[in-house]
Coordinates of C-alpha atoms in Angstrom, one line a residue:
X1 CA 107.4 -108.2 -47.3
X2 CA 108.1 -107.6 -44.0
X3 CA 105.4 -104.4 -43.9
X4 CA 103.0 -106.5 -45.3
X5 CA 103.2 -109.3 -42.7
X6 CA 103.5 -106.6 -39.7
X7 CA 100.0 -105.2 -41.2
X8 CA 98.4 -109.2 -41.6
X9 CA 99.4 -109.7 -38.2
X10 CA 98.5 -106.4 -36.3
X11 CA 94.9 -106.6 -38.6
X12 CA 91.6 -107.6 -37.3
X13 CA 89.3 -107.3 -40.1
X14 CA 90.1 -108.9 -43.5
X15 CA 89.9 -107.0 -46.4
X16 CA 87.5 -109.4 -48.0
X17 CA 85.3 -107.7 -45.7
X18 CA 85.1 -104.3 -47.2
X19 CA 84.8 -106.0 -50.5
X20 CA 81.9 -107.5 -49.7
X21 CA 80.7 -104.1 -48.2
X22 CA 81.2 -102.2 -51.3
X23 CA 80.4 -105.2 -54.0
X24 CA 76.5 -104.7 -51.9
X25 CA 76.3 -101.3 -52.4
X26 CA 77.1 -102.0 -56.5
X27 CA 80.6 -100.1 -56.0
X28 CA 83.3 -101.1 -58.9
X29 CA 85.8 -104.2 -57.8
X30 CA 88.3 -102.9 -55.2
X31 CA 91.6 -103.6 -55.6
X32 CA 93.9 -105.0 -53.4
X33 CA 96.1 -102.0 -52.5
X34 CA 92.7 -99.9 -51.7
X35 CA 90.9 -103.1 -49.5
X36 CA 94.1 -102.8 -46.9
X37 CA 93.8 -98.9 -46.9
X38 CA 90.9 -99.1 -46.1
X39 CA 90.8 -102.2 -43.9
X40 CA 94.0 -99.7 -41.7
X41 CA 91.8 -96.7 -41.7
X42 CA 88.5 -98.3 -40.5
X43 CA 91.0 -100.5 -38.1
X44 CA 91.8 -97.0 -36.6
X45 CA 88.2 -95.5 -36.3
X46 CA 87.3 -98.8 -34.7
X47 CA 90.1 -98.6 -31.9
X48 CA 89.6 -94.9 -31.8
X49 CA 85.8 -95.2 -30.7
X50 CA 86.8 -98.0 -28.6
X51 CA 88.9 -96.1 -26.3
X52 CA 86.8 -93.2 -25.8
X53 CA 83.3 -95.8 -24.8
X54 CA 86.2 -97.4 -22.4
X55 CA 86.6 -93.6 -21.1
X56 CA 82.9 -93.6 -20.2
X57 CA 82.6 -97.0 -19.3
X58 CA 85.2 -96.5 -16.4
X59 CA 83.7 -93.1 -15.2
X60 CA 80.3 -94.8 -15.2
X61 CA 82.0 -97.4 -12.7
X62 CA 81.2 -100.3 -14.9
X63 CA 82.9 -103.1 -16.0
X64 CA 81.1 -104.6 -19.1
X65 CA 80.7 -101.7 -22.0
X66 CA 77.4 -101.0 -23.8
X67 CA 76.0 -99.2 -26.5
X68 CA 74.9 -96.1 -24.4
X69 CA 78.9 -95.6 -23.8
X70 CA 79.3 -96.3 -28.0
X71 CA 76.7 -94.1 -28.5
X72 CA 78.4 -90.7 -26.7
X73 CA 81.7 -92.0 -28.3
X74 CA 80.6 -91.5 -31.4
X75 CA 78.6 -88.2 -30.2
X76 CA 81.9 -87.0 -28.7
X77 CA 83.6 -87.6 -32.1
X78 CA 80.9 -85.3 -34.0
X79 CA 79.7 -88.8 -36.2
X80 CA 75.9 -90.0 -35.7
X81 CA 74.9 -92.3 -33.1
X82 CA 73.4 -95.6 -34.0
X83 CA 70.0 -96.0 -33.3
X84 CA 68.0 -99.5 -33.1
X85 CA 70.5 -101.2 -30.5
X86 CA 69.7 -101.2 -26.8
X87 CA 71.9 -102.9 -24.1
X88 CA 71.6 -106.5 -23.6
X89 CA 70.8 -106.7 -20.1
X90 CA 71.2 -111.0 -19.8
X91 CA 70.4 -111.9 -16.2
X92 CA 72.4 -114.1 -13.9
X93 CA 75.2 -114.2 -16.4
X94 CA 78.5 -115.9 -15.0
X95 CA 81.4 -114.0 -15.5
X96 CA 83.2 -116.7 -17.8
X97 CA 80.1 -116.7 -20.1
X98 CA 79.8 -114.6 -23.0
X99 CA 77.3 -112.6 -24.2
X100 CA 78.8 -113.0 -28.1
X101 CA 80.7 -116.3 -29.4
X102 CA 82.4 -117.5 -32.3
X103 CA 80.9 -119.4 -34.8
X104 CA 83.0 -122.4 -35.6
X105 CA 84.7 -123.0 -39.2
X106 CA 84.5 -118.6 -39.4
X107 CA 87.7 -116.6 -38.2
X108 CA 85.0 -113.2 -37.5
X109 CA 81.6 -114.0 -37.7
X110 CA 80.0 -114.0 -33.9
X111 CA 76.9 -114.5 -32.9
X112 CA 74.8 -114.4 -29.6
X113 CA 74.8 -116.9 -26.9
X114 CA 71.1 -118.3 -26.6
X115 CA 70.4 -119.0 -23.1
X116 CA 68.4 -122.0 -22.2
X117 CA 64.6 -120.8 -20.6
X118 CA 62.9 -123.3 -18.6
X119 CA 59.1 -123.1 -19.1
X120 CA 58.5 -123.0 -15.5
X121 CA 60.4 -120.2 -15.0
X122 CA 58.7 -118.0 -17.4
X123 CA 55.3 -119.1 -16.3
X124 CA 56.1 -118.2 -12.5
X125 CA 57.7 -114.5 -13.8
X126 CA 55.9 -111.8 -12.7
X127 CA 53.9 -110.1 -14.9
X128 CA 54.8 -107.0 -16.8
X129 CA 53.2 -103.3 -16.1
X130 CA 50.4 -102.5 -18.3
X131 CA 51.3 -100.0 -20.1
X132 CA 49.7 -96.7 -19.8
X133 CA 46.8 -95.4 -21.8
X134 CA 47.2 -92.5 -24.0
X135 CA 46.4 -89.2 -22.3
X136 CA 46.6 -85.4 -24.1
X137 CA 47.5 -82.5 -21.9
X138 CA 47.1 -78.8 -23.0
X139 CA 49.4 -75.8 -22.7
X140 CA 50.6 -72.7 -23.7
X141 CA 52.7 -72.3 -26.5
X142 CA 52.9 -68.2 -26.7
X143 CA 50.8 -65.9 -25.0
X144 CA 50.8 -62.7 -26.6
X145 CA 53.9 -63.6 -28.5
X146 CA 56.0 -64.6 -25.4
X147 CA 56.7 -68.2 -24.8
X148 CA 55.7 -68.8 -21.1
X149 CA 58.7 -70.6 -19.1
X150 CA 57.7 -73.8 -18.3
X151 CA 58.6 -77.5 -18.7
X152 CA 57.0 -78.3 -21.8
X153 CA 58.2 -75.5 -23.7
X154 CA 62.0 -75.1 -25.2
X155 CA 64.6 -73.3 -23.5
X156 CA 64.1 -69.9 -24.8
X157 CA 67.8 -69.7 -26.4
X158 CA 70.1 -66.8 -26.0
X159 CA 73.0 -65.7 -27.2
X160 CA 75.9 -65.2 -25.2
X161 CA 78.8 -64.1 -27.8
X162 CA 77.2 -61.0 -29.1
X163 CA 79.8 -58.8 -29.7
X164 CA 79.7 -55.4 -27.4
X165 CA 78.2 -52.3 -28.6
X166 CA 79.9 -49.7 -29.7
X167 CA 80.2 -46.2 -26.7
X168 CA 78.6 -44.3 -29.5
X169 CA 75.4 -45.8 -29.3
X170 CA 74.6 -44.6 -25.5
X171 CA 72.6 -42.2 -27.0
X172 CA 71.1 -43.7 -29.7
X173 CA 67.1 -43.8 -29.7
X174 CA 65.3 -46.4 -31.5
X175 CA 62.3 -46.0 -33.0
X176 CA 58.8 -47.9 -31.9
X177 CA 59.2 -51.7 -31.3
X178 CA 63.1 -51.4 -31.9
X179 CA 65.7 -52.6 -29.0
X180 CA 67.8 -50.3 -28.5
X181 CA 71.6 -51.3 -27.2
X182 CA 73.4 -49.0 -25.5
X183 CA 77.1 -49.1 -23.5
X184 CA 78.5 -46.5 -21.2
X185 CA 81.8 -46.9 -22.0
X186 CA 83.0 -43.8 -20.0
X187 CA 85.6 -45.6 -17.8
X188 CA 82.8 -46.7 -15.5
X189 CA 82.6 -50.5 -17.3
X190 CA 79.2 -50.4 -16.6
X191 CA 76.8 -51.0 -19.9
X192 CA 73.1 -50.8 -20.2
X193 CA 71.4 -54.6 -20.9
X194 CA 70.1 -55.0 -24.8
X195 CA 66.5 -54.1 -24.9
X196 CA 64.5 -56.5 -26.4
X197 CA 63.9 -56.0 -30.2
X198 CA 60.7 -56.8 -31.4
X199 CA 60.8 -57.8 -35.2
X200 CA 57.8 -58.0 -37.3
X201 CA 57.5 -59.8 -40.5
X202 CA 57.5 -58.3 -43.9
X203 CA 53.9 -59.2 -44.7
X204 CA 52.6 -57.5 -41.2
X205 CA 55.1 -54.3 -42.0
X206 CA 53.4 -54.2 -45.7
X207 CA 49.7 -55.1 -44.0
X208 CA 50.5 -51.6 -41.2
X209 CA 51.6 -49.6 -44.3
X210 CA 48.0 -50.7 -46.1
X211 CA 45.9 -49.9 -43.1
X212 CA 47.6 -46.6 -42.7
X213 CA 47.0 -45.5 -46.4
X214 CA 43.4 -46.7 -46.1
X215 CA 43.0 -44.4 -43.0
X216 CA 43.9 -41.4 -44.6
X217 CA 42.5 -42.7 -48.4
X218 CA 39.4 -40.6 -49.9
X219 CA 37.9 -43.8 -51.5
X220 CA 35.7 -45.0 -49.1
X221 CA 34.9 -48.6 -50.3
X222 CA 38.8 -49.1 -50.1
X223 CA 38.8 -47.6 -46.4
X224 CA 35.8 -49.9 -45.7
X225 CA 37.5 -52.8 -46.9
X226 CA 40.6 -51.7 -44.7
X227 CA 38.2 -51.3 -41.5
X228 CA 36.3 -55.0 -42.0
X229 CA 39.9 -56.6 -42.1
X230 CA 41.2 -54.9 -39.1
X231 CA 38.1 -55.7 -37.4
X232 CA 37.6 -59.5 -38.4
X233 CA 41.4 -60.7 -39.1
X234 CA 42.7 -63.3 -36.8
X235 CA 46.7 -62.5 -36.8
X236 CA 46.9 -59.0 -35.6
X237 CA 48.1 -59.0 -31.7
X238 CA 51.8 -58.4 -33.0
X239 CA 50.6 -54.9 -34.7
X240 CA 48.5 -53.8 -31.6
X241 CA 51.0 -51.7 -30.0
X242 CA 51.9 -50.1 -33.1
X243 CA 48.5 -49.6 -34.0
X244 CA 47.7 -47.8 -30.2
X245 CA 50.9 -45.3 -31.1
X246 CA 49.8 -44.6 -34.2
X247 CA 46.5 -43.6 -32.9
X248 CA 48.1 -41.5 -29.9
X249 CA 50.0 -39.6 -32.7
X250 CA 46.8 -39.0 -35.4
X251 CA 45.0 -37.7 -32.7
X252 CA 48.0 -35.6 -31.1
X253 CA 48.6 -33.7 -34.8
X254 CA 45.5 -34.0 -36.3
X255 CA 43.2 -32.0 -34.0
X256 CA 41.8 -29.8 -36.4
X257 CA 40.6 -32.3 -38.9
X258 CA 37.9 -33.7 -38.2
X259 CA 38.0 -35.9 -41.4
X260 CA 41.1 -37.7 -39.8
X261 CA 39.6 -37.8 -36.3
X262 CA 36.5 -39.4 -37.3
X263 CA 38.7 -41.7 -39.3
X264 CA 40.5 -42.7 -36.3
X265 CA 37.4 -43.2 -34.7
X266 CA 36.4 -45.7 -36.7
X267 CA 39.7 -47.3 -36.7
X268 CA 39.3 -48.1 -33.3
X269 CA 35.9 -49.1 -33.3
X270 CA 37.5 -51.8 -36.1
X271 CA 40.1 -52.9 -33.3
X272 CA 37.7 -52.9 -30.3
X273 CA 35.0 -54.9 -32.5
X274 CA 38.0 -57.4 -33.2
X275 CA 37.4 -60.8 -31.2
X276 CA 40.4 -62.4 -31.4
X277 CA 42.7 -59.1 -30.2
X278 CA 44.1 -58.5 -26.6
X279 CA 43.7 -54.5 -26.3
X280 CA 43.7 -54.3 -22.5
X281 CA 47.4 -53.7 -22.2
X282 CA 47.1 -50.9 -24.6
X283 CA 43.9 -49.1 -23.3
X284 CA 46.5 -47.0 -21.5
X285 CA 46.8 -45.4 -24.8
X286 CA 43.4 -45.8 -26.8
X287 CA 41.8 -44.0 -24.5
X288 CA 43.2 -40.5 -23.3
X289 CA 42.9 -40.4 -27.7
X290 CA 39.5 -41.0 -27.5
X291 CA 38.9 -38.7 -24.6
X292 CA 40.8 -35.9 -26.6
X293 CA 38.0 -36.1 -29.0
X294 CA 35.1 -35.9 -26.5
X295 CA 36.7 -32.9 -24.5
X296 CA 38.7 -31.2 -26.6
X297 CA 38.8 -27.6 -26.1
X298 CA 38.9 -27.0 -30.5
X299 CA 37.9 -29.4 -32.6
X300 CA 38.1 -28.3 -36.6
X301 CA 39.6 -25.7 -38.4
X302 CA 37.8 -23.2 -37.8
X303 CA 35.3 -21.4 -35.6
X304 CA 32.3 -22.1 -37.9
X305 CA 32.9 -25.4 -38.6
X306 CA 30.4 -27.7 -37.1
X307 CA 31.9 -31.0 -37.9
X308 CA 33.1 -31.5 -34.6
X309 CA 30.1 -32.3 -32.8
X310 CA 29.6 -35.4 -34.7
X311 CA 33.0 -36.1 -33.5
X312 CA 32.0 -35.8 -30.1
X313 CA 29.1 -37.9 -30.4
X314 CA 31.2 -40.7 -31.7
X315 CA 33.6 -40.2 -29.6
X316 CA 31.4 -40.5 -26.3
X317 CA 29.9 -43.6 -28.3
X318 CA 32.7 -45.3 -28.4
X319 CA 34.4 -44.7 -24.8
X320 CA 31.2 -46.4 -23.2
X321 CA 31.6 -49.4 -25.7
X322 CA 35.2 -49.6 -24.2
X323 CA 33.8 -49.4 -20.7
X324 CA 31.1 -51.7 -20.7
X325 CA 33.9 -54.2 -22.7
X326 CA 36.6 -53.8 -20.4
X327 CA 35.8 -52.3 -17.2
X328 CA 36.3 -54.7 -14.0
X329 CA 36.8 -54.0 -10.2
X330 CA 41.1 -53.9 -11.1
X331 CA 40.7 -51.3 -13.2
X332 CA 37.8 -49.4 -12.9
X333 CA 37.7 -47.6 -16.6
X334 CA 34.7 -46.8 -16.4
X335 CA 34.9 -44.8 -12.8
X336 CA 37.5 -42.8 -13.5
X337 CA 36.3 -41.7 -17.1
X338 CA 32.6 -40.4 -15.6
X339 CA 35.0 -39.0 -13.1
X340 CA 36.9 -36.8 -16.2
X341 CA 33.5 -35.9 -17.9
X342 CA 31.6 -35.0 -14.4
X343 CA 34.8 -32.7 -13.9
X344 CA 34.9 -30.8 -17.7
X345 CA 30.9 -30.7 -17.2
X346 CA 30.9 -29.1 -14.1
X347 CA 34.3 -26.7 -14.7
X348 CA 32.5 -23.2 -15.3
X349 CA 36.0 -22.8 -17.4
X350 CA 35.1 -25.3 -20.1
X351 CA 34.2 -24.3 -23.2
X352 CA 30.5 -25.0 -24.3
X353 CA 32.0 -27.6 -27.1
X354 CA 33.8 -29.4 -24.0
X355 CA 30.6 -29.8 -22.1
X356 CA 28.9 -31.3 -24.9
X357 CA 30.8 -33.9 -25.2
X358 CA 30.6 -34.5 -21.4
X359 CA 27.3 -34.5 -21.4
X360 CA 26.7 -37.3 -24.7
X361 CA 29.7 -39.4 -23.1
X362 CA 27.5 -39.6 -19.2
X363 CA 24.2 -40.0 -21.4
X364 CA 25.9 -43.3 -23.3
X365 CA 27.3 -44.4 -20.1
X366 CA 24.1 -45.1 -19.1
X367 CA 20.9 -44.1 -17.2
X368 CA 22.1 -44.7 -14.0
X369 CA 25.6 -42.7 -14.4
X370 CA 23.2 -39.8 -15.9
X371 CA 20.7 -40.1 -12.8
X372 CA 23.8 -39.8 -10.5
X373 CA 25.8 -37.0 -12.2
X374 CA 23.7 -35.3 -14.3
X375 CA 20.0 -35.3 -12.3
X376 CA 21.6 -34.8 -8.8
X377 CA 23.6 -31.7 -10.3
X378 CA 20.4 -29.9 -11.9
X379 CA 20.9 -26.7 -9.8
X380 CA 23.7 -26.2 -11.8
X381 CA 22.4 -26.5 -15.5
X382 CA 21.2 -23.0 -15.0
X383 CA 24.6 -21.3 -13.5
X384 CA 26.3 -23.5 -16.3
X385 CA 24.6 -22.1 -19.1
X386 CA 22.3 -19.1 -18.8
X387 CA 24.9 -16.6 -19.2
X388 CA 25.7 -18.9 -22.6
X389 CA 21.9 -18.6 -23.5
X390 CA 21.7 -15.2 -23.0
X391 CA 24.7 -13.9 -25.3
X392 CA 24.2 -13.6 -28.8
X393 CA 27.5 -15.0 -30.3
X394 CA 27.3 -18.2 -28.0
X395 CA 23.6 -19.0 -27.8
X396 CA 23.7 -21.5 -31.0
X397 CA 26.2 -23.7 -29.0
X398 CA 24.5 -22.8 -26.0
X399 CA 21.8 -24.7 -27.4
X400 CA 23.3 -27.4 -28.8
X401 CA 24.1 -28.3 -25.1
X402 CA 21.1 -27.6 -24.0
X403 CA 19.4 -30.2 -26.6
X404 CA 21.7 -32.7 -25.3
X405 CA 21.4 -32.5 -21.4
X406 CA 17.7 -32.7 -22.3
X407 CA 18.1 -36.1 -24.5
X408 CA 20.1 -37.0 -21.5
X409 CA 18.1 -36.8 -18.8
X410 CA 14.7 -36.6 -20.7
X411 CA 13.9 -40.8 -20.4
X412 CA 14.6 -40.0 -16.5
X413 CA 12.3 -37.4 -15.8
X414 CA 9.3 -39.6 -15.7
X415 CA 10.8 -40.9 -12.3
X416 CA 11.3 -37.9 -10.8
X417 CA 7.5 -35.8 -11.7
X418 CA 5.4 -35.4 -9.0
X419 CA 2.3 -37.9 -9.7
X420 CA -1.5 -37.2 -9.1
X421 CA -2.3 -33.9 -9.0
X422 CA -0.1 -31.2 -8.4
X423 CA 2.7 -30.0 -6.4
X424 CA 0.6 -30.5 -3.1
X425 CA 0.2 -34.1 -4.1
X426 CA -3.5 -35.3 -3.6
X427 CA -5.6 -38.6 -2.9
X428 CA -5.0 -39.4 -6.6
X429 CA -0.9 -39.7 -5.7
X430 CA 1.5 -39.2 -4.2
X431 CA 5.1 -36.6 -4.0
X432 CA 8.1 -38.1 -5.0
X433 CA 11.0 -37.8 -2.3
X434 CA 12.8 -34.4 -1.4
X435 CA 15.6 -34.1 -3.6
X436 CA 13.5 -35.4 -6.6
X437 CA 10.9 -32.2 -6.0
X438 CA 14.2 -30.2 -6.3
X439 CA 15.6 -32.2 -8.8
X440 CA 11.9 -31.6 -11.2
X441 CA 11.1 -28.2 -9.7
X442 CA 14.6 -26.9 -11.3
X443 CA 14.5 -29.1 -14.7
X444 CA 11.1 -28.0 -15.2
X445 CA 12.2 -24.2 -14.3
X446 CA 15.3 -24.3 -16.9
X447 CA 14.3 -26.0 -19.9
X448 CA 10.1 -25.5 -19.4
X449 CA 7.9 -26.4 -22.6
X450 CA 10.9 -28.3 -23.7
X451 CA 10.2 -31.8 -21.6
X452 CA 6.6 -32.2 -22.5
X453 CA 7.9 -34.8 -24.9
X454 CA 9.1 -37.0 -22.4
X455 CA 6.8 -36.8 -20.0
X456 CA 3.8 -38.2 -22.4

């Protein structure tokens, strides 16, 4: 007895209370015994919460509580906040009001106090703000896969508890797109920062695999279906850099198959044909592979085997796509490759292969990179390739070369013949400038018969 009235006297709540309470949510009748329990338990939780919003209250300098200090209570104690109750902010309240009162004839039941609003005041308050219209902004959510650091994007989260990496690993090399983590744990206590792993999904890892196989497939429907995907599919930019080392290496180990090569070939034409992709960051690598294939010193298995020049021509082909695609004043791709093929086309080292495909990468350049490089160095077609010409076991390439530079500079030559009648010039026209009666007195020496064509 005495228990029981120290608990009805310390007790706030009745335990009528979480009867009610559980008869609404259609619980079984509580007894007794289990009411008080419960009454004691939720007594404690109350009090509990109570002291910890006080704790806030008093570091917030306050002296009235509210539900922003209930609210971090509760947060602090790992149980939900409340939501749907904002403080009551009652102005010009006197101290010895208060905001709640008791309802008479009820021991717990509390309502608020209704303040008295005279009509006149309200009609002399100033007006509220008008609230302002609804405006969208734009921003970047990933660019290239990284999430830009700015305010509206989430803290990028990392992880500080990693455990340290074991002193074995200093030297371990990961493979393409892998981090690689490393610590020199020599005695120094200096260790090398994580790299940063880059994970792809399973269905772009399966999606590589498939473009790979289809690369290297004979069935040529299933290798053109493989090329229109790459070359129209949306999601791609996370497999670009895999795809730009996978090119570097086919080309690298593959030089004398020209079935692979011209595969590549068209590989990249798929990616560079591609819209949506970002390639720029990568041409670093696309192109010295591409390049390979114009000047390569052997292409094919063998000496005979005349597969290569296609190559070349496709090859040449696509470099000048690249150019005119990407070429700006930063980085000037298209300078320094005429730069490479003026160099293997003037190199009297060069194999006669190598200056082929010179010569049909400056012709798809464009006329005005052939009028420069090719027309303006005409004294040298002869020193280039007359000795070729002239030997027996090399005069079939030798003329292969010589067909080109001719389809090269053939739509030109119209520019630089002498017009009216001949070399003296005449009432009827009239000499072109010096260096273009050079330029036409040497083409027409070298090659002859063989630009009538394009002169007509």
């Amino acid at each position: 007895l005495h228990s029981s009235a120290l608990h009805q006297r310390m007790s706030v709540l009745a335990k009528e209370s979480v009867k009610f309470v559980a008869d609404m949510y259609g619980l079984p009748e509580v007894s007794d015994d289990a009411a008080s329990a419960l009454v004691s338990d939720l007594e404690y939780r109350l009090r509990e919460i109570t002291q910890e919003a006080a704790k806030f209250m008093r570091h917030a300098k306050r002296k009235r509580m509210n539900t922003e200090d209930v609210a971090l209570a509760l947060r602090l104690r790992n149980v939900d906040p409340l939501f749907g109750y904002a403080n009551v902010d009652i102005p010009n309240l006197k101290q010895e009001e208060q905001i709640f009162k008791r309802v008479q004839g009820t021991p717990d039941l509390f309502v608020q106090t209704d303040r008295a609003l005279h009509l006149e005041d309200i009609i002399r308050a100033p007006l509220p703000k008008v609230p302002a219209d609804v405006t969208f902004t734009a921003h970047w959510l990933a660019v290239e896969g990284i999430q830009p650091a700015i305010p509206q994007n989430p803290p990028v989260s990392t992880s500080m508890d990693e455990p340290a990496a074991n002193s074995s690993q200093a030297n371990a090399v990961g493979a393409a797109g892998q981090g690689v983590v490393a610590s020199l744990g020599t005695g120094t206590g200096v260790a090398v920062k994580e790299m940063v792993r880059h994970v792809l999904s399973r269905e772009l890892q399966l999606y590589f695999k498939n473009v790979k196989e289809g690369i290297k497939s004979t069935d040529e429907h299933y290798k053109e279906e493989v090329f229109a995907g790459v070359s129209q599919d949306p999601g791609l930019y996370q497999l670009v850099p895999y795809f730009a080392q996978y090119v570097h290496d086919q080309v690298t180990s593959n030089l004398k198959n020209t079935v692979v090569l011209t595969n590549i070939l068209r590989f990249v034409e798929a990616l560079i044909s591609n819209p949506t992709l970002y390639l720029e960051p990568y041409l670093h690598q696309f192109i010295p592979a591409v390049i390979t294939c114009i000047v390569g010193h052997k292409l094919g298995e063998r000496a005979g085997d005349n597969r290569h020049w296609a190559v070349r021509e496709r090859a040449a082909k696509l470099t000048a796509q690249i150019c005119h695609k990407y070429t700006n004043k930063i980085n000037d791709i298209q300078a320094r490759v005429t730069r490479t093929m003026v160099t293997a086309f003037l190199d009297p080292q060069k194999s006669l292969s190598t200056r082929y495909g010179a010569i049909v990468c400056l012709h798809a350049l464009g006329p005005r990179v052939v009028d420069l490089f090719l027309l303006d160095n005409a004294k040298e077609f002869k020193r280039l390739l007359g000795p070729s010409l002239e030997n027996e076991a090399t005069r079939e390439d030798a003329l292969l070369v010589k067909a080109a530079l001719l389809r090269a500079i053939g739509p030109q030559l119209s520019a630089i013949k002498p017009s009216g009648g001949g070399s003296n010039g005449g009432a009827a026209g009239l000499l072109p400038p010096e260096n273009k009666r050079e330029q036409w007195e040497q083409i027409s020496e070298f090659f002859g018969e063989e630009i009538t064509p394009y002169l007509s």
